[in-house]
Amino acid sequence: MVSRRVMIGMTAAAGAVAASSPWWRSFGVPEASAAPATCELALVNDTDTGAVNAYVTGREFGTDRMMLLRAGQGPYYLEQPAGPNTPLPVDAAIPLGAPGAAPVVVTLPRMYGARVYFVRESKLEFFVNPGPALVEPALHNRADANFGKIVSFCEFTFNDVQLFANVSYVDLVTALPIGMRLQGDGDHAVAPLPRSAVEAIAADLEAQQTADGYPWGELVMHGDAGILRVMSPQNVMAPHVGQPDMPFADYWNGYADQVWEHYRDTDLRIDLQGGRGVLTGRVNGDTLVFNDGSTFAKPGSWDVFTCNHGPFANIPSDSDAKKGALARLAAAFNRSTVHNHADQPNGPGVDDFYANPVTNHYARAVHAHSPIGYAFPYDDVTPDGTPDQSGVAFDGNPTRWTLTVT
């Protein structure tokens, strides 16, 4: 699947602070002392079935080795396979208890680029490619071995600075919601997607397709027992990138033209937040140019939905100011607030998000039917003084991270 937020994918070599706290946020990174080497991971079954399995995947902090945790024994480190798509040679499933039973607790070591998967009434199939590299479920692909299963996951990075986790809907929402609680120096809870929310989101997007003719309804994936999941637009677009049949290929064109014309004669001001200053820019020719020298070409649909391509590509050598502007500009496009709010991100309020007919309707539907959730890669860009809607939790001294599947 398309990669999530840049923070999750950063390597340990990029530095502890960079890998633990994204540069567009205004919260402070813990500085007092290093995070502990391990944390309890408690897995709770609050579904109506006793057959739920969990999988923990990621790279070991400090060595970069890809590994899967296992219950009651040490991690399994990937070994070089004989060839592509070699089935994972071990069963790394962590069975959860029955509904209402005590949590299953495993020791979580420092990991990054990591996920905790859950699957209902089945097991997941993983494969290994030369590298070695783990082939994880591609839930948008009907040919994938795991397509017909009810699967969900959350993402995390646990390094020497903090544990940073999010209940991510960047790729999909599923019929197996996850809630979490992170305890340490603080105590932060993130509510799961409400029961039946995936059906409501699916119905919303199918109605949107009827309204505007774009293939929002094709984001809904059905199985034998009903709706399995709703995918984000970029995951449905991904197999067709560069091809004339790519869904949503021209979706943002008119909106981007409107924005570019508006800022030929009007200043666009982007507050980098956290006391880092305000950038001011105007469109010159076909390029948005800011007063620090940062420039952005006009984005297309793939750029906007992925938040990591074309003018929105995160380039490590770019200045921190440009990275901060990129995050806020990409968020303003997805929320469709940039055409009529020259001050970003503090001009529009939450009620202004997704109000334009051309918007990220997947993100709109997720937020309409869920109290909290991370629906696109910069969904944690937040106006000053506004509660975070993104479903992230972080702690510099984590002791217990509880995930409850419902």
XYZ file of C-alpha atoms in Angstrom:
406
model
C 0.000 0.000 0.000
C 0.936 3.646 -0.276
C 3.167 4.693 2.599
C 1.648 6.562 5.480
C 2.969 9.628 7.254
C 6.637 10.383 6.718
C 7.393 10.058 10.441
C 6.436 6.410 10.516
C 8.770 5.480 7.679
C 11.864 7.379 8.758
C 14.894 5.285 9.586
C 16.698 5.329 12.867
C 19.713 6.742 11.064
C 17.801 9.957 10.480
C 18.089 10.781 14.163
C 16.043 10.074 17.226
C 14.191 13.353 17.362
C 13.410 13.403 13.657
C 12.152 9.860 13.750
C 9.877 10.405 16.705
C 8.143 13.707 16.178
C 7.111 15.131 12.796
C 8.493 18.547 11.949
C 5.125 20.167 11.166
C 3.786 19.711 14.697
C 4.022 22.333 17.382
C 4.181 20.037 20.402
C 7.490 19.572 22.171
C 9.589 16.443 21.982
C 10.482 15.010 25.418
C 13.982 16.124 26.356
C 14.517 15.143 29.976
C 15.778 11.588 29.479
C 15.835 8.684 27.070
C 12.749 6.548 26.684
C 12.857 3.082 28.263
C 14.162 0.154 26.248
C 10.844 -1.718 26.440
C 7.166 -1.110 27.070
C 4.252 -3.425 27.825
C 1.925 -3.993 24.873
C -1.492 -5.139 26.108
C -3.872 -6.631 23.510
C -7.579 -6.691 24.388
C -10.399 -8.487 22.577
C -13.687 -6.586 22.795
C -15.270 -8.183 19.734
C -17.998 -10.841 19.630
C -15.616 -13.648 18.652
C -12.884 -15.532 20.448
C -10.860 -15.921 17.250
C -8.736 -12.784 16.895
C -5.013 -12.800 16.130
C -2.489 -9.983 16.332
C 0.829 -9.474 14.521
C 3.544 -6.948 15.380
C 5.905 -6.008 12.541
C 8.653 -3.419 12.218
C 12.359 -2.673 12.171
C 14.488 -3.016 15.274
C 15.726 0.358 16.466
C 19.500 0.436 16.375
C 20.021 -2.453 13.930
C 17.345 -1.778 11.257
C 16.581 -5.512 11.058
C 13.015 -6.352 10.055
C 11.295 -8.449 12.689
C 7.991 -9.821 13.920
C 7.238 -10.248 17.606
C 5.987 -13.573 18.914
C 4.122 -14.506 22.073
C 6.225 -16.262 24.685
C 9.462 -16.246 22.681
C 11.911 -13.847 21.124
C 11.357 -11.847 17.959
C 11.699 -13.505 14.578
C 14.198 -11.687 12.353
C 13.722 -12.012 8.611
C 16.212 -14.227 6.825
C 17.227 -14.089 3.169
C 14.623 -16.109 1.211
C 15.262 -18.460 -1.677
C 13.291 -16.199 -4.003
C 10.548 -13.586 -4.240
C 7.260 -14.028 -2.399
C 8.530 -16.809 -0.158
C 5.943 -17.548 2.568
C 7.058 -16.405 6.016
C 8.538 -19.582 7.534
C 7.153 -19.029 11.052
C 3.725 -18.495 12.555
C 3.993 -15.050 14.187
C 0.335 -14.835 15.221
C -0.345 -13.655 18.769
C -3.763 -15.101 19.750
C -5.938 -12.788 21.813
C -8.087 -13.993 24.675
C -11.822 -14.437 24.552
C -14.055 -11.348 24.661
C -13.875 -9.885 28.152
C -10.788 -11.892 29.110
C -7.647 -10.337 30.545
C -5.306 -8.676 28.038
C -2.550 -10.635 26.341
C 0.633 -8.776 27.284
C 3.864 -8.895 25.278
C 7.070 -6.934 25.713
C 7.488 -4.267 23.082
C 11.111 -3.435 22.188
C 12.172 -0.271 20.423
C 10.944 -0.485 16.823
C 10.205 1.884 13.979
C 8.179 1.775 10.775
C 6.055 -0.604 12.817
C 2.508 -1.888 12.802
C 0.207 -3.939 14.985
C -2.217 -5.912 12.810
C -5.411 -7.624 13.923
C -7.351 -10.196 11.932
C -10.706 -11.703 12.810
C -11.444 -15.436 12.524
C -8.381 -16.097 10.404
C -4.624 -15.671 10.200
C -2.632 -13.332 7.999
C -0.282 -14.531 5.296
C 3.062 -12.723 5.069
C 5.749 -13.224 2.452
C 9.449 -12.415 2.223
C 11.307 -10.911 -0.722
C 15.071 -10.820 -1.228
C 16.686 -8.160 0.907
C 15.175 -9.524 3.045
C 11.983 -7.481 2.905
C 8.619 -8.264 4.433
C 5.662 -8.315 2.031
C 2.765 -7.072 4.113
C -0.936 -7.404 3.231
C -2.045 -5.274 0.264
C -5.665 -4.963 1.282
C -6.701 -2.941 -1.779
C -5.612 -5.765 -4.091
C -8.243 -8.419 -4.752
C -5.482 -10.848 -5.727
C -3.788 -10.521 -2.334
C -3.985 -13.603 -0.116
C -5.467 -11.510 2.695
C -8.042 -9.552 0.689
C -11.126 -11.439 1.906
C -10.165 -11.226 5.590
C -11.357 -8.678 8.146
C -8.112 -6.896 9.004
C -7.088 -3.681 10.736
C -3.856 -2.151 11.977
C -2.330 0.779 13.797
C 1.133 2.281 13.348
C 3.884 3.233 15.754
C 7.498 4.229 16.228
C 9.207 3.460 19.561
C 12.745 4.804 19.797
C 15.068 6.359 22.355
C 12.941 9.504 22.587
C 9.356 8.296 22.823
C 6.630 5.944 21.708
C 4.534 7.631 19.015
C 1.426 5.812 17.804
C -1.630 6.515 15.726
C -4.867 4.793 14.855
C -4.396 5.375 11.161
C -7.160 5.654 8.595
C -4.743 6.986 5.971
C -5.004 3.719 4.036
C -8.376 2.388 5.070
C -11.146 2.016 7.608
C -12.282 -1.499 8.428
C -14.956 -3.548 10.109
C -12.484 -4.291 12.947
C -11.922 -0.976 14.790
C -9.031 -0.342 17.179
C -8.925 1.875 20.249
C -5.806 2.627 22.255
C -4.550 3.925 25.569
C -0.941 4.993 26.149
C 0.238 5.300 29.755
C 3.530 6.668 30.999
C 4.270 10.216 32.048
C 0.780 10.892 30.720
C -2.391 8.905 30.128
C -3.843 9.348 26.648
C -6.769 7.452 25.140
C -7.949 7.294 21.521
C -11.469 6.017 20.899
C -12.079 3.328 18.305
C -14.176 3.833 15.216
C -17.792 3.368 16.362
C -19.472 0.088 15.512
C -21.254 0.283 12.141
C -19.178 3.350 11.199
C -17.592 1.542 8.256
C -21.076 0.930 6.810
C -21.970 4.606 7.292
C -18.743 5.752 5.636
C -19.353 3.382 2.738
C -22.892 4.659 2.250
C -21.659 8.261 2.392
C -19.068 7.633 -0.337
C -21.480 5.716 -2.540
C -23.867 8.675 -2.309
C -20.997 11.018 -3.170
C -20.311 9.051 -6.345
C -23.944 9.519 -7.336
C -23.627 13.240 -6.624
C -20.433 14.085 -8.523
C -19.724 11.096 -10.774
C -16.269 10.318 -9.377
C -15.601 6.712 -8.279
C -15.923 7.177 -4.520
C -18.071 4.071 -4.300
C -15.206 1.990 -5.705
C -13.302 2.647 -2.486
C -15.709 0.237 -0.754
C -14.411 -3.348 -0.665
C -17.012 -6.094 -0.215
C -16.561 -9.674 0.963
C -18.818 -12.669 1.430
C -20.066 -11.364 4.783
C -20.535 -7.725 3.756
C -18.258 -4.694 3.775
C -14.653 -5.562 4.581
C -13.147 -2.097 4.444
C -13.166 1.282 2.756
C -9.878 2.207 1.077
C -8.475 5.712 0.706
C -8.354 7.153 -2.838
C -4.580 6.857 -3.250
C -4.671 3.111 -2.695
C -7.226 2.661 -5.460
C -5.240 5.009 -7.718
C -1.859 3.362 -7.059
C -2.098 0.465 -9.564
C -2.955 2.945 -12.328
C -0.430 5.733 -11.743
C 0.845 7.077 -15.049
C -1.937 5.361 -16.982
C -4.889 7.054 -18.697
C -7.391 5.022 -16.670
C -6.182 6.229 -13.235
C -9.225 6.969 -11.060
C -9.550 10.595 -9.891
C -6.838 11.624 -12.390
C -8.326 15.083 -13.010
C -10.244 15.459 -9.759
C -8.204 18.326 -8.255
C -7.375 20.139 -11.501
C -10.110 22.744 -11.368
C -9.601 23.420 -7.676
C -5.843 23.797 -8.099
C -6.422 26.231 -10.985
C -8.762 28.264 -8.766
C -6.207 28.404 -5.944
C -3.360 29.385 -8.261
C -5.381 32.182 -9.867
C -6.471 33.514 -6.468
C -2.924 33.827 -5.145
C -1.534 35.633 -8.173
C -2.781 38.863 -6.616
C -3.278 37.825 -2.980
C -0.748 36.823 -0.323
C -0.923 33.280 1.022
C 0.407 33.203 4.588
C 1.501 29.941 6.172
C 2.201 29.927 9.899
C 4.854 27.308 10.649
C 3.591 27.305 14.269
C 5.542 26.806 17.443
C 7.086 30.259 17.123
C 8.822 29.403 13.834
C 7.413 32.322 11.872
C 5.075 32.934 8.944
C 5.903 32.431 5.258
C 4.243 34.680 2.687
C 3.841 33.620 -0.918
C 2.247 34.429 -4.257
C 1.945 32.600 -7.561
C 4.454 33.737 -10.163
C 3.870 32.115 -13.533
C 2.922 28.540 -12.630
C 4.869 28.448 -9.349
C 3.883 29.383 -5.805
C 6.885 31.274 -4.426
C 7.389 32.072 -0.738
C 9.548 34.811 0.736
C 12.105 32.320 2.080
C 12.720 30.971 -1.438
C 10.543 27.858 -1.059
C 8.591 27.046 -4.216
C 5.718 24.746 -5.122
C 4.417 23.751 -8.533
C 0.677 23.339 -8.995
C -0.330 19.939 -7.564
C -2.309 17.218 -9.302
C -4.611 14.585 -7.849
C -1.910 12.013 -7.070
C 0.120 14.734 -5.344
C -2.793 15.874 -3.172
C -4.132 12.485 -2.138
C -0.707 10.983 -1.343
C 0.783 14.190 0.128
C 4.137 12.788 -0.989
C 4.585 13.294 -4.712
C 5.402 16.106 -7.085
C 5.343 19.461 -5.266
C 4.304 17.699 -2.059
C 7.162 15.174 -2.086
C 9.114 15.207 1.165
C 12.741 15.754 0.180
C 15.174 15.303 3.092
C 17.462 18.077 1.866
C 14.660 20.660 1.863
C 14.714 23.279 4.600
C 12.602 22.763 7.707
C 10.597 25.811 6.681
C 9.684 24.293 3.327
C 8.785 20.979 4.975
C 6.534 22.832 7.400
C 4.898 24.782 4.582
C 4.442 21.596 2.549
C 2.557 19.881 5.368
C 0.208 22.798 5.910
C -0.378 23.389 2.204
C -1.119 19.702 1.593
C -3.547 19.686 4.533
C -5.258 22.825 3.229
C -5.761 21.171 -0.168
C -7.172 17.953 1.279
C -9.546 19.956 3.481
C -10.296 22.391 0.634
C -9.737 25.499 2.730
C -6.873 27.130 0.846
C -9.017 28.724 -1.891
C -10.806 31.016 0.562
C -8.559 31.221 3.626
C -5.294 33.052 3.008
C -4.021 32.289 6.535
C -3.062 28.641 6.987
C -3.591 26.659 9.086
C -5.080 29.153 11.567
C -7.593 30.922 9.302
C -10.176 28.186 8.798
C -11.961 26.486 11.672
C -12.803 22.813 11.830
C -16.314 23.583 10.559
C -14.725 24.911 7.356
C -12.956 21.627 6.622
C -14.332 19.670 3.634
C -17.127 22.221 3.012
C -16.177 22.747 -0.645
C -17.775 20.387 -3.201
C -14.296 19.381 -4.395
C -12.543 17.982 -1.349
C -11.101 14.766 0.057
C -14.487 13.135 0.571
C -12.868 10.019 2.015
C -11.378 12.118 4.838
C -14.645 14.030 5.185
C -16.643 10.825 5.579
C -14.174 9.363 8.085
C -14.386 12.446 10.296
C -18.164 12.658 9.895
C -18.629 9.162 11.305
C -15.758 8.876 13.779
C -14.863 10.991 16.827
C -11.206 10.951 15.910
C -8.959 9.510 13.238
C -5.987 10.072 10.944
C -7.549 10.221 7.479
C -4.731 11.605 5.284
C -0.970 11.895 5.792
C -0.982 15.410 7.340
C -4.236 15.138 9.259
C -2.422 16.166 12.448
C -1.860 19.693 11.084
C -4.087 21.543 13.528
C -5.041 25.208 13.921
C -3.592 26.687 17.096
C -5.898 26.163 20.052
C -7.916 23.438 18.316
C -8.076 19.931 19.781
C -6.178 17.375 17.738
C -8.503 15.229 15.615
C -5.889 12.847 14.297
C -5.867 10.001 16.817
C -2.182 10.185 17.739
C -0.657 9.433 21.140
C 2.932 9.878 22.276
C 4.863 9.556 25.525
C 8.534 9.927 26.366
C 8.347 7.420 29.217
C 5.822 4.787 28.087
C 5.022 1.964 30.465
C 1.917 0.354 28.954
C 0.288 0.659 25.536
C -3.136 -0.977 25.368
C -4.809 -1.763 22.063
C -8.446 -2.836 22.128
C -9.990 -4.358 19.043
C -13.784 -4.029 18.867
